[in-house]
Amino acid sequence: MRFDYTQGLLHYLSIHYYKSVWSSFGTWLRTIRENTLPSEMATALAMTRTYNYFLEDDQYRSIFKKFLVEKTEDRRSTYQTTISAEAA
């Protein structure tokens, strides 16, 4: 069920924000043309390339962005603690 939501979100973003997706894609693809919408793969790659910039931008701090930052920081601190404990 979760996959359906993700695929639907990727479709929505590729249709309504195709210019942003293509500008953030950052790699060569033969099908990049003005009249062609990006695929789910191209949209997902563009999102992974811009994820950190999205979180670092403080211009618009939505509740969802705050949630993501908190969860990401929790995972990073847990990961760093585990590595530190293994190194000792």
PDB file of C-alpha atoms in Angstrom:
ATOM      1  CA  MET A   1       0.000   0.000   0.000  1.00  0.00           C
ATOM      2  CA  ARG A   2       2.835   2.392   0.853  1.00  0.00           C
ATOM      3  CA  PHE A   3       4.364   1.836  -2.599  1.00  0.00           C
ATOM      4  CA  ASP A   4       1.139   3.068  -4.206  1.00  0.00           C
ATOM      5  CA  TYR A   5       1.352   6.381  -2.346  1.00  0.00           C
ATOM      6  CA  THR A   6       4.993   6.803  -3.272  1.00  0.00           C
ATOM      7  CA  GLN A   7       4.401   6.083  -6.931  1.00  0.00           C
ATOM      8  CA  GLY A   8       1.427   8.452  -6.982  1.00  0.00           C
ATOM      9  CA  LEU A   9       3.505  11.207  -5.404  1.00  0.00           C
ATOM     10  CA  LEU A  10       6.258  10.669  -7.966  1.00  0.00           C
ATOM     11  CA  HIS A  11       3.686  10.878 -10.774  1.00  0.00           C
ATOM     12  CA  TYR A  12       2.236  14.096  -9.350  1.00  0.00           C
ATOM     13  CA  LEU A  13       5.649  15.709  -9.002  1.00  0.00           C
ATOM     14  CA  SER A  14       6.746  14.653 -12.476  1.00  0.00           C
ATOM     15  CA  ILE A  15       3.595  16.135 -14.034  1.00  0.00           C
ATOM     16  CA  HIS A  16       3.316  19.399 -12.101  1.00  0.00           C
ATOM     17  CA  TYR A  17       6.989  20.156 -11.378  1.00  0.00           C
ATOM     18  CA  TYR A  18       8.701  18.698 -14.433  1.00  0.00           C
ATOM     19  CA  LYS A  19      10.915  21.757 -14.990  1.00  0.00           C
ATOM     20  CA  SER A  20      12.293  21.516 -11.456  1.00  0.00           C
ATOM     21  CA  VAL A  21      12.764  17.769 -11.813  1.00  0.00           C
ATOM     22  CA  TRP A  22      14.711  18.086 -15.058  1.00  0.00           C
ATOM     23  CA  SER A  23      16.857  20.934 -13.691  1.00  0.00           C
ATOM     24  CA  SER A  24      17.688  18.889 -10.567  1.00  0.00           C
ATOM     25  CA  PHE A  25      18.168  15.564 -12.353  1.00  0.00           C
ATOM     26  CA  GLY A  26      21.893  16.176 -12.806  1.00  0.00           C
ATOM     27  CA  THR A  27      22.813  13.346 -15.153  1.00  0.00           C
ATOM     28  CA  TRP A  28      22.634  12.568 -18.833  1.00  0.00           C
ATOM     29  CA  LEU A  29      19.514  10.948 -20.227  1.00  0.00           C
ATOM     30  CA  ARG A  30      18.558  10.710 -23.885  1.00  0.00           C
ATOM     31  CA  THR A  31      14.910  11.449 -23.210  1.00  0.00           C
ATOM     32  CA  ILE A  32      15.374  14.877 -21.643  1.00  0.00           C
ATOM     33  CA  ARG A  33      13.347  17.086 -23.940  1.00  0.00           C
ATOM     34  CA  GLU A  34      11.074  20.021 -23.251  1.00  0.00           C
ATOM     35  CA  ASN A  35       7.968  18.139 -24.325  1.00  0.00           C
ATOM     36  CA  THR A  36       8.753  14.947 -22.345  1.00  0.00           C
ATOM     37  CA  LEU A  37       7.756  14.424 -18.720  1.00  0.00           C
ATOM     38  CA  PRO A  38      10.296  12.754 -16.419  1.00  0.00           C
ATOM     39  CA  SER A  39       9.769   9.155 -15.352  1.00  0.00           C
ATOM     40  CA  GLU A  40       9.341   8.034 -11.743  1.00  0.00           C
ATOM     41  CA  MET A  41      13.023   7.058 -11.714  1.00  0.00           C
ATOM     42  CA  ALA A  42      14.148  10.483 -12.920  1.00  0.00           C
ATOM     43  CA  THR A  43      11.885  12.187 -10.364  1.00  0.00           C
ATOM     44  CA  ALA A  44      13.163   9.978  -7.537  1.00  0.00           C
ATOM     45  CA  LEU A  45      16.794  10.657  -8.509  1.00  0.00           C
ATOM     46  CA  ALA A  46      16.158  14.398  -8.623  1.00  0.00           C
ATOM     47  CA  MET A  47      14.555  14.232  -5.180  1.00  0.00           C
ATOM     48  CA  THR A  48      17.490  12.312  -3.685  1.00  0.00           C
ATOM     49  CA  ARG A  49      19.923  14.855  -5.137  1.00  0.00           C
ATOM     50  CA  THR A  50      18.059  17.824  -3.619  1.00  0.00           C
ATOM     51  CA  TYR A  51      16.933  16.282  -0.301  1.00  0.00           C
ATOM     52  CA  ASN A  52      19.700  17.856   1.807  1.00  0.00           C
ATOM     53  CA  TYR A  53      19.196  21.281   0.218  1.00  0.00           C
ATOM     54  CA  PHE A  54      15.498  21.022   1.018  1.00  0.00           C
ATOM     55  CA  LEU A  55      16.210  20.336   4.696  1.00  0.00           C
ATOM     56  CA  GLU A  56      18.898  23.036   4.984  1.00  0.00           C
ATOM     57  CA  ASP A  57      16.731  25.801   3.516  1.00  0.00           C
ATOM     58  CA  ASP A  58      15.290  27.745   6.464  1.00  0.00           C
ATOM     59  CA  GLN A  59      13.208  30.093   4.352  1.00  0.00           C
ATOM     60  CA  TYR A  60      10.085  27.992   4.791  1.00  0.00           C
ATOM     61  CA  ARG A  61       9.978  25.696   7.821  1.00  0.00           C
ATOM     62  CA  SER A  62       6.869  23.561   7.587  1.00  0.00           C
ATOM     63  CA  ILE A  63       5.807  21.070  10.227  1.00  0.00           C
ATOM     64  CA  PHE A  64       6.702  18.244   7.846  1.00  0.00           C
ATOM     65  CA  LYS A  65      10.212  19.631   7.333  1.00  0.00           C
ATOM     66  CA  LYS A  66      10.721  19.938  11.100  1.00  0.00           C
ATOM     67  CA  PHE A  67       9.573  16.330  11.488  1.00  0.00           C
ATOM     68  CA  LEU A  68      12.041  15.139   8.829  1.00  0.00           C
ATOM     69  CA  VAL A  69      14.941  17.046  10.367  1.00  0.00           C
ATOM     70  CA  GLU A  70      14.222  15.605  13.820  1.00  0.00           C
ATOM     71  CA  LYS A  71      13.976  12.048  12.492  1.00  0.00           C
ATOM     72  CA  THR A  72      17.117  12.430  10.405  1.00  0.00           C
ATOM     73  CA  GLU A  73      19.093  13.834  13.334  1.00  0.00           C
ATOM     74  CA  ASP A  74      17.895  10.974  15.568  1.00  0.00           C
ATOM     75  CA  ARG A  75      19.111   8.391  13.055  1.00  0.00           C
ATOM     76  CA  ARG A  76      22.448  10.146  12.579  1.00  0.00           C
ATOM     77  CA  SER A  77      23.108  10.402  16.310  1.00  0.00           C
ATOM     78  CA  THR A  78      22.163   6.735  16.860  1.00  0.00           C
ATOM     79  CA  TYR A  79      24.416   5.679  13.984  1.00  0.00           C
ATOM     80  CA  GLN A  80      27.327   7.783  15.251  1.00  0.00           C
ATOM     81  CA  THR A  81      26.893   6.423  18.801  1.00  0.00           C
ATOM     82  CA  THR A  82      26.959   2.854  17.476  1.00  0.00           C
ATOM     83  CA  ILE A  83      30.131   3.500  15.477  1.00  0.00           C
ATOM     84  CA  SER A  84      31.809   5.203  18.447  1.00  0.00           C
ATOM     85  CA  ALA A  85      30.953   2.267  20.716  1.00  0.00           C
ATOM     86  CA  GLU A  86      32.303  -0.246  18.187  1.00  0.00           C
ATOM     87  CA  ALA A  87      35.528   1.723  17.757  1.00  0.00           C
ATOM     88  CA  ALA A  88      36.209   1.798  21.504  1.00  0.00           C
TER      89      ALA A  88
END
